[in-house]
Coordinates of C-alpha atoms and ligand atoms in Angstrom, one line a residue:
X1 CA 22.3 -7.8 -12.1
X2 CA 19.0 -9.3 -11.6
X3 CA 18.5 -11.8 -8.5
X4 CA 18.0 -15.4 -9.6
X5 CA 15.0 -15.3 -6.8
X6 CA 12.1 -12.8 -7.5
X7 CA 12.2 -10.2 -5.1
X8 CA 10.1 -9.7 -2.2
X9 CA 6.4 -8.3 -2.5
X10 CA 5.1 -6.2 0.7
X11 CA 1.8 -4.9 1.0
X12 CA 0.3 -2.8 3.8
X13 CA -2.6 -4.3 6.0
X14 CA -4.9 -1.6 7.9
X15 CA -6.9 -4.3 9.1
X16 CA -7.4 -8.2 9.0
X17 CA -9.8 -8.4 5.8
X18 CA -6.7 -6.5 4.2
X19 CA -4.1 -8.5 5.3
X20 CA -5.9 -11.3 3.9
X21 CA -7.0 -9.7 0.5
X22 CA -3.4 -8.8 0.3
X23 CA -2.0 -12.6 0.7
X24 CA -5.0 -14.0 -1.7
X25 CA -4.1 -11.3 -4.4
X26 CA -0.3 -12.2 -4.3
X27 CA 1.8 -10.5 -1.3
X28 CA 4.9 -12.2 -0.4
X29 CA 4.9 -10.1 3.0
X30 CA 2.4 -8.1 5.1
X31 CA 3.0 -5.0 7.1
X32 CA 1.3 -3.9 9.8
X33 CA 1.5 -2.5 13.3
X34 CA -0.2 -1.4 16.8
X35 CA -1.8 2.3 16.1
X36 CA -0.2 3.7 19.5
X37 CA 3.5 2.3 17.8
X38 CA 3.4 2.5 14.1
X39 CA 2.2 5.2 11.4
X40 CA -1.9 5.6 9.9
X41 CA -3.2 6.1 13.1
X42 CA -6.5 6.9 12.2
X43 CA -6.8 4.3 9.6
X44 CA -5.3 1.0 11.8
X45 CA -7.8 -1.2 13.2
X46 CA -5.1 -3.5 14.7
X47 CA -5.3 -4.8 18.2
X48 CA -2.7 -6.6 19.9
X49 CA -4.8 -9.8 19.3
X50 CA -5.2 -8.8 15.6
X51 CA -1.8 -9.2 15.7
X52 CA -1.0 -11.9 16.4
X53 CA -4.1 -13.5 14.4
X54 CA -2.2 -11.4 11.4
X55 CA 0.9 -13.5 12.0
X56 CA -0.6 -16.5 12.4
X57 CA -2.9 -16.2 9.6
X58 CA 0.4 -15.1 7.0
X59 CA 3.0 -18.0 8.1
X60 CA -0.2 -20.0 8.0
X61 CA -0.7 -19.4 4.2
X62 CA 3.3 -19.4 4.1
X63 CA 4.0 -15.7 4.2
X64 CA 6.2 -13.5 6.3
X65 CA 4.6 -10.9 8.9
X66 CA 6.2 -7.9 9.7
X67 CA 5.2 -5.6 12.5
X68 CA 5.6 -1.4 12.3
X69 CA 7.1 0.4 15.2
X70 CA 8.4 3.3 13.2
X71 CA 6.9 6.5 14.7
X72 CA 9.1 9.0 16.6
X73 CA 8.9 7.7 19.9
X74 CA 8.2 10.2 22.6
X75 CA 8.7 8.8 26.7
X76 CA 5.4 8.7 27.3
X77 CA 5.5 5.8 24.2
X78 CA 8.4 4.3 25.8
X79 CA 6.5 3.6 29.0
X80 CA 4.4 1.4 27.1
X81 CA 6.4 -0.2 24.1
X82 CA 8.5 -3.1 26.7
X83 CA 5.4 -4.5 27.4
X84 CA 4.3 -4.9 23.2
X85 CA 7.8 -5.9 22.6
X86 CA 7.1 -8.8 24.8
X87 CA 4.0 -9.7 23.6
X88 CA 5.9 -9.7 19.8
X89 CA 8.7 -11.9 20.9
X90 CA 5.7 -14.1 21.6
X91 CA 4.0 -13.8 18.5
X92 CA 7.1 -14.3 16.6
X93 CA 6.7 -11.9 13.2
X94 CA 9.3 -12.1 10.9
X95 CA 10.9 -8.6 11.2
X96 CA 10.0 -4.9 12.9
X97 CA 10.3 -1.6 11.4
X98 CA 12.1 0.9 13.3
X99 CA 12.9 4.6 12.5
X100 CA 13.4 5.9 15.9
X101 CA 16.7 4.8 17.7
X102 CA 14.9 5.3 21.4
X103 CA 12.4 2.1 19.7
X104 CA 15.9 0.1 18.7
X105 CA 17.0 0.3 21.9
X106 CA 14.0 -1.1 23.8
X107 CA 13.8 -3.4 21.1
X108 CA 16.9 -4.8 21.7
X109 CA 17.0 -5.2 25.0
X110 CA 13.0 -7.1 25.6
X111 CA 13.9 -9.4 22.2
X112 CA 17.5 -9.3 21.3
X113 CA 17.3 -12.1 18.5
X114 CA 14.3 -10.0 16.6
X115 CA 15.2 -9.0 12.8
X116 CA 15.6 -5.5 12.6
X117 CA 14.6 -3.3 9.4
X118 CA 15.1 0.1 9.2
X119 CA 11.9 2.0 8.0
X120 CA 11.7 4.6 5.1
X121 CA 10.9 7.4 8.0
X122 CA 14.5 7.3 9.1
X123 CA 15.5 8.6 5.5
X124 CA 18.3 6.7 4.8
X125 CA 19.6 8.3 2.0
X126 CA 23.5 6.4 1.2
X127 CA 26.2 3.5 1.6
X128 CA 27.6 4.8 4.6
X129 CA 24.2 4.9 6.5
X130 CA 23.3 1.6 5.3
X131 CA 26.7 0.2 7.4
X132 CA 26.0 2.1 10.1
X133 CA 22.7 0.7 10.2
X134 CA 23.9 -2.3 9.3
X135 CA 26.1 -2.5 12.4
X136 CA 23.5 -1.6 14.6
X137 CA 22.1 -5.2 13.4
X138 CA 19.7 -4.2 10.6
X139 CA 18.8 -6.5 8.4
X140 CA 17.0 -4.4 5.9
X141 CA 17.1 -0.8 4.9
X142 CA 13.8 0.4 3.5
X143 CA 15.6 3.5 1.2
X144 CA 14.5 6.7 1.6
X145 CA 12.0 7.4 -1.3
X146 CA 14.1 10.6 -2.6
X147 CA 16.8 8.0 -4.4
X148 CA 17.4 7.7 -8.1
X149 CA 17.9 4.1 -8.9
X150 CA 21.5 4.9 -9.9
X151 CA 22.1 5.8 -6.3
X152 CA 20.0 2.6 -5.1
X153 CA 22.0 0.5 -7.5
X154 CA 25.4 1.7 -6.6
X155 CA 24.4 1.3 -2.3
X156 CA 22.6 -2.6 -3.0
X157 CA 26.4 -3.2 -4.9
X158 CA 27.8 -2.4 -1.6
X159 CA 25.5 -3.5 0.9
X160 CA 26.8 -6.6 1.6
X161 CA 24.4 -9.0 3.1
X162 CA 22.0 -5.9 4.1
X163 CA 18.8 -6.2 2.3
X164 CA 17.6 -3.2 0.5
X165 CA 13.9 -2.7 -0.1
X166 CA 12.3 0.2 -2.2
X167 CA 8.9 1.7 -2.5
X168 CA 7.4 1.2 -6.0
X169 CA 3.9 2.3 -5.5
X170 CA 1.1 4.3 -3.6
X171 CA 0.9 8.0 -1.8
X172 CA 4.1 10.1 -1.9
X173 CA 4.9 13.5 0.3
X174 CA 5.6 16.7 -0.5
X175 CA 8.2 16.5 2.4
X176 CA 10.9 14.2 3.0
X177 CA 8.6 11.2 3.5
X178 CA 6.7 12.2 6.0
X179 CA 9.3 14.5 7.8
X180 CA 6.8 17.0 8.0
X181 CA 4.9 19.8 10.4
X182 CA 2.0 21.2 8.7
X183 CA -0.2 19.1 10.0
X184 CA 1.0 19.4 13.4
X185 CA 0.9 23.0 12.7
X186 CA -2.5 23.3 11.2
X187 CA -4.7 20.6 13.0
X188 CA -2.7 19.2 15.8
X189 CA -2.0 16.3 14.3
X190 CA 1.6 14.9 13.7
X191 CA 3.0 13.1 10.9
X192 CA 6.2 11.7 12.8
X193 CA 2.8 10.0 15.3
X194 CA 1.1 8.9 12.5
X195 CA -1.9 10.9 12.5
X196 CA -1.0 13.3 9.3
X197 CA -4.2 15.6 8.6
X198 CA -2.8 15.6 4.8
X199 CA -2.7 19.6 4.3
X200 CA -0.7 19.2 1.5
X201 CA -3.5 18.2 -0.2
X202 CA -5.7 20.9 0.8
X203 CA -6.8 24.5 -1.5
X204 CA -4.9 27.3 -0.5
X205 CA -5.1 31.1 0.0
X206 CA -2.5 34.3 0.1
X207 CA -3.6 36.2 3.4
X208 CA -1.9 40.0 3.3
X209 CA -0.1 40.7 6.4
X210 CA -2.2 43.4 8.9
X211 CA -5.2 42.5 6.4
X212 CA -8.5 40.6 7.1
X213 CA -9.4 39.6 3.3
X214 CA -7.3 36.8 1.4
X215 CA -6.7 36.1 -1.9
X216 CA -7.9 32.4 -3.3
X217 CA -5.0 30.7 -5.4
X218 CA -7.0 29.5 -8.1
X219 CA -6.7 26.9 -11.0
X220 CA -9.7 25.2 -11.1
X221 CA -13.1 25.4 -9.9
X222 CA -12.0 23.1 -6.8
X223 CA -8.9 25.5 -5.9
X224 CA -5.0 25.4 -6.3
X225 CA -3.1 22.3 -5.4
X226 CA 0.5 23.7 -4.4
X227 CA 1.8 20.4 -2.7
X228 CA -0.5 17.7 -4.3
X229 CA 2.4 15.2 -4.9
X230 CA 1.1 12.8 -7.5
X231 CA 1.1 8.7 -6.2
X232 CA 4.2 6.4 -7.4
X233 CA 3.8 4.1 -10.5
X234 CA 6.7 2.1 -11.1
X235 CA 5.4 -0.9 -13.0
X236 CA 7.0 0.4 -16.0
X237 CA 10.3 0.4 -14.5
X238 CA 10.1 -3.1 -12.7
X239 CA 12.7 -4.6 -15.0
X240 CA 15.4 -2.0 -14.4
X241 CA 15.0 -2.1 -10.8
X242 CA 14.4 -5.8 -10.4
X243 CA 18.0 -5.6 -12.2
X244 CA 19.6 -3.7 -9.6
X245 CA 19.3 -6.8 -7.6
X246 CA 17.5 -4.9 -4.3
X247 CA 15.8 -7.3 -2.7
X248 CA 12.1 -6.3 -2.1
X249 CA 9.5 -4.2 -3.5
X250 CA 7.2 -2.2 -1.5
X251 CA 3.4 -0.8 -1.5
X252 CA 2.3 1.8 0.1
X253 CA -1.2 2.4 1.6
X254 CA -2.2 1.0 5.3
X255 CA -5.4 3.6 4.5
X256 CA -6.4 1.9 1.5
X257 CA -9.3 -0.5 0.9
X258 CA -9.1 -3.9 -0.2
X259 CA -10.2 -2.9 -3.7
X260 CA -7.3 -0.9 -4.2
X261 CA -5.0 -3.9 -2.5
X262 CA -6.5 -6.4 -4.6
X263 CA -5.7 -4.7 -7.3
X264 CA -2.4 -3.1 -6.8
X265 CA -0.8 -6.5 -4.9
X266 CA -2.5 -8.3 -8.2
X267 CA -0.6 -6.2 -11.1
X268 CA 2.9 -5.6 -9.0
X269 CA 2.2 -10.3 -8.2
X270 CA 1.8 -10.1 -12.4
X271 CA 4.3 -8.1 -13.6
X272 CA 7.1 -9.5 -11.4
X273 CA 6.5 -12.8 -12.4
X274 CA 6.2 -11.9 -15.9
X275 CA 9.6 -10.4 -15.5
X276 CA 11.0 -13.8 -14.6
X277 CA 8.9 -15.7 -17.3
X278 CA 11.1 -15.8 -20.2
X279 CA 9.3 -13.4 -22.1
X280 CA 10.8 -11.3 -25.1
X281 CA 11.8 -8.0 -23.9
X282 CA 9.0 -6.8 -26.0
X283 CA 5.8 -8.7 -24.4
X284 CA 7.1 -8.1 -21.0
X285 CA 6.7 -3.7 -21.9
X286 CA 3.9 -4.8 -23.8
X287 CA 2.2 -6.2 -20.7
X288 CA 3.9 -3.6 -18.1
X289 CA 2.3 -0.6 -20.1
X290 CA -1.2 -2.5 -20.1
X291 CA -1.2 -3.3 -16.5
X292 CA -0.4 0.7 -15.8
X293 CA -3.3 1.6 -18.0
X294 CA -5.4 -0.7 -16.1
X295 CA -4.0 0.7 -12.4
X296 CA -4.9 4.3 -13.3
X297 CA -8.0 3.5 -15.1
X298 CA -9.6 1.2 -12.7
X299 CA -8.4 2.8 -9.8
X300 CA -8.8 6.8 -8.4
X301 CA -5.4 8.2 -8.4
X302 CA -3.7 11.8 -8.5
X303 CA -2.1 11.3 -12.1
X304 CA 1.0 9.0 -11.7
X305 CA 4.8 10.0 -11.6
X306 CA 7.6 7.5 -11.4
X307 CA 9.4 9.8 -9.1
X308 CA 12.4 10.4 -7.6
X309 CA 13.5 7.0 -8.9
X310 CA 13.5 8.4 -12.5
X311 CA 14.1 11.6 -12.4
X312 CA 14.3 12.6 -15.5
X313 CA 10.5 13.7 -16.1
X314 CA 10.8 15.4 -12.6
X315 CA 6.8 15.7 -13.1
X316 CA 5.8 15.0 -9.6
X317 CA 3.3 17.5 -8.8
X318 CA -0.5 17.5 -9.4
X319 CA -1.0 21.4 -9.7
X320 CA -4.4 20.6 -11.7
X321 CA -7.1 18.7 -9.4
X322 CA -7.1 16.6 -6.0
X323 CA -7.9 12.8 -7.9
X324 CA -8.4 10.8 -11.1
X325 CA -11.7 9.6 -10.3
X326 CA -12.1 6.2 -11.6
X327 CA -15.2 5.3 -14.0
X328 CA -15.1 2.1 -12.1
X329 CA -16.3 1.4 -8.2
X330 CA -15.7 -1.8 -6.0
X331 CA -19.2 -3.2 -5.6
X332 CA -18.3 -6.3 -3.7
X333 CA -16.3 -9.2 -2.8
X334 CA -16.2 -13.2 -3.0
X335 CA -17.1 -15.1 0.1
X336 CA -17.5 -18.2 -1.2
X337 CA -17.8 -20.3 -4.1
X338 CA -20.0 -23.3 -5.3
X339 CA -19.7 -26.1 -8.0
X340 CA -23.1 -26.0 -9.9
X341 CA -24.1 -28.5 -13.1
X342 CA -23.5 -25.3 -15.0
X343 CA -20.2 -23.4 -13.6
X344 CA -20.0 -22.2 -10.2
X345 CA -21.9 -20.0 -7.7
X346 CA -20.2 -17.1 -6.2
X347 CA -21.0 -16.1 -3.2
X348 CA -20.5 -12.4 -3.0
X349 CA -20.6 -9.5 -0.6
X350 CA -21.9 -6.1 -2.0
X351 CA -19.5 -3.2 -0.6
X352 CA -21.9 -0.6 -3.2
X353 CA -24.8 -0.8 -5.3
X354 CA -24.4 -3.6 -8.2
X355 CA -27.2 -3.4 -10.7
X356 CA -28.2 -6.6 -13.0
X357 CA -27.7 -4.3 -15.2
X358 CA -24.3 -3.0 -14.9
X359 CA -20.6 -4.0 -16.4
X360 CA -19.2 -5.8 -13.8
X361 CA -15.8 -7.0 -13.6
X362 CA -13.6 -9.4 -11.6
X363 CA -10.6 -9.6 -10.1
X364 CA -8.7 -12.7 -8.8
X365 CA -4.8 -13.3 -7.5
X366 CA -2.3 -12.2 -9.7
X367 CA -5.1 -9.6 -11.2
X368 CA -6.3 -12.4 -13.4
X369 CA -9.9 -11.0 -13.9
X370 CA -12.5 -11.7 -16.4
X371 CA -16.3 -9.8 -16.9
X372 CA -19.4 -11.3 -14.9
X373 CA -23.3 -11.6 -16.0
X374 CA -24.9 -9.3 -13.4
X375 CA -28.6 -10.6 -14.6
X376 CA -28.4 -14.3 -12.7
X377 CA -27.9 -12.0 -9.3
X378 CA -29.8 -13.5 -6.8
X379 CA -30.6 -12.9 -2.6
X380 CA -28.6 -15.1 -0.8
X381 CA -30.9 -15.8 2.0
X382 CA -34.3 -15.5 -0.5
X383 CA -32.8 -16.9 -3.5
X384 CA -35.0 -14.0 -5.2
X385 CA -33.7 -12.6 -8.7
X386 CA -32.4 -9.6 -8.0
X387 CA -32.2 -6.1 -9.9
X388 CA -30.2 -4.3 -7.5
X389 CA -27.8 -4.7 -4.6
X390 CA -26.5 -2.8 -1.6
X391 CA -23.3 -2.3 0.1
X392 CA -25.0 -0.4 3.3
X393 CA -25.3 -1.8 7.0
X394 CA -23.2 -4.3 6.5
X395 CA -23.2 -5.4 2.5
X396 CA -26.5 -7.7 1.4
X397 CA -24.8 -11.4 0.0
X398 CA -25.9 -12.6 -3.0
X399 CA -25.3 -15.0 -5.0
X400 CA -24.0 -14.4 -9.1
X401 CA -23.1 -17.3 -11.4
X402 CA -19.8 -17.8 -12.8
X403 CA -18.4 -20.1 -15.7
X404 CA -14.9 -19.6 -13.6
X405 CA -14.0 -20.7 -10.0
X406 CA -13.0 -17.4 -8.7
X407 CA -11.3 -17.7 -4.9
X408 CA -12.2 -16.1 -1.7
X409 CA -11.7 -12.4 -1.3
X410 CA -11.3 -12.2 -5.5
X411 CA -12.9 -8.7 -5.5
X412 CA -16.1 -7.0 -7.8
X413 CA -16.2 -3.8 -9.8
X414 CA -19.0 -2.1 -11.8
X415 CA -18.7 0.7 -14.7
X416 CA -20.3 3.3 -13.1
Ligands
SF4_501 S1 1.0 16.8 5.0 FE1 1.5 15.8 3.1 S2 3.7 16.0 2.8 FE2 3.2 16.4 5.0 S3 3.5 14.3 6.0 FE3 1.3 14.6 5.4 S4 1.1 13.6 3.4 FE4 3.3 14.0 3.8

């Protein structure tokens, strides 16, 4: 039964400009966290002012803030975690994601009154861990990704006032998300910190034991791709699990750009509120199957796969290549924009090379997007027609005319 209020949208925020792109393009929530505390270590600029500036900035623009403590917590991480509790409890975000029961407990006892919500590390996989959970004073279960919707269905029935959440889009594993070694094994690096190496996406060889030579698996030119999940796509399905009443909707991707962000938030922002337009039946899948054609044209991908969710394809593997490279890039992003006797003046800064020349196309919240004129470019600074721009050392600004007001952080793309 569907829930007469649209369910939550969370995006991922590696960084502040993400965070932000997320909340212009649509996001109901952010989520976000320390690198020493939460998972994408390599990719999380966040400092402990960021932080806060992340919280402030989202219940600002009306939006809730939620913080990620969800690695597996050794002592040495303990040490240090009362201290950022306090400094939360300060801050004030609007949940904390948890897998690790050492993390509860601190949690608990620095900031007793903080929402809890169980993160999708801790694989909780049925009813009776959702009460148990649930009595340990979680407020939200984040399911484990392995779950048909039947099985979500039947545990939100159940759940009582827990909140269930659900991932419908970005990166899967090969492993039980993220329960994984090999790159521990191979590089050093662990999952369960955060700092997965991503092996599973790596070419592989056959190495006879008590032999020096190996055999290469190959399929393509590149190599063999033996673990290469492909990402999760569920726009297609939004109306069936909207209908299982679960209460928020998850992307994945703290390591993506604010391309991919501004598009992804933008088409899940679309879709759900399409779902709750009044729309036949009919121009709802109508709109769903274009705004899938659009996420894996416009954006690279490994093939999509509605996953565990729907089982019944059970085509989750990429065996043939690494990525769908897009025919589109990200060449920029909106700073600003000016009312002119004519339309408006955007002013935009280049991530890549835009050409006068090129198709350029772009993207504002609720990825309502329209195509751009690149031939009235111009040098912010100079005001100098230009025939090419740069994204290097820092982006060049220009300036681009526009019949539309398009809003800060709308974002740019080229044909290539
Ligand atoms: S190696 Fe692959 S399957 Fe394992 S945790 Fe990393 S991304 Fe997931």
């Amino acid at each position: 039964m569907m829930n007469k209020t649209k369910p939550e949208l969370l995006a991922p925020a590696g960084n502040l400009d993400k965070l932000k792109t997320a909340i212009a393009h649509g996001a109901d929530a952010v989520y976000f966290g320390l690198p020493d505390f939460s998972l994408r270590l390599r990719v999380n600029d966040f400092s402990l002012s960021d932080i806060k500036k992340g919280i402030e900035f989202a219940h600002a623009a009306g939006k809730k803030a939620y913080v990620t403590l969800n690695i597996f917590a050794r002592d040495k991480h303990l040490k240090k975690l009362r201290a950022h509790v306090l400094k939360l409890k300060e801050y004030g975000p609007d949940a904390i994601f948890i897998s690790d029961p050492g993390i509860v407990a601190v949690v608990k006892e620095v900031w007793p009154t903080a929402k809890l919500s169980l993160s999708t590390q801790a694989n909780c996989t049925n009813l009776e861990a959702v009460r148990f959970w649930g009595k340990q004073g979680f407020k939200r279960i984040i399911l484990s990704r392995e779950l048909s919707l039947k099985e979500i269905t039947d545990i939100k029935k159940n759940a009582g006032k827990t909140e269930i959440e659900v991932f419908v889009h970005g990166a899967l594993c090969a492993a039980y998300s993220g329960r994984c070694f090999l790159s521990d094994y191979f590089v050093g690096r662990s999952a369960n910190l955060g700092d997965c190496s991503q092996p599973c996406r790596w070419e592989y060889e056959i190495k006879p034991k008590g032999h020096d030579k190996s055999l290469v698996i190959g399929e393509d030119m590149h190599g063999s791709y033996l673990m290469n999940s492909k990402d999760l796509c569920l726009i297609e399905r939004l109306p069936e699990i909207i209908g299982s009443g679960i209460d928020a909707l998850k992307i994945e991707g703290r390591a993506k750009s604010v391309y991919y962000l501004a598009n992804v938030v933008g088409v899940y922002r679309r879709a759900i509120d399409l779902i709750y337009s009044g729309k036949s039946k009919k121009a709802v899948a109508s709109e769903l199957a274009f705004l899938r054609a659009e996420l894996f044209e416009k954006l690279n991908n490994r093939g999509y796969t509605e996953g565990f969710m729907f089982p019944e394809g059970k085509d989750l593997q990429n065996y043939s290549g690494n990525n769908m490279l897009s025919p589109w890039e990200f060449c920029g992003q909106v700073i600003s924009s000016t009312k002119t006797a004519s339309g408006f003046e955007l002013k935009v800064k280049a991530h890549n090379t835009i050409m006068s020349s090129s198709e350029i196309e772009i993207i504002g919240p609720s990825y309502q997007k329209a195509s751009i004129d690149g031939k009235s470019m111009r040098d912010a600074k100079t005001k100098e027609p230009l025939i090419e721009a740069h994204g290097g050392g820092g982006g060049q600004v220009i300036l681009i005319d526009s019949p539309i007001d398009w809003p800060t952080l709308s974002v740019l793309r080229r044909r290539l």
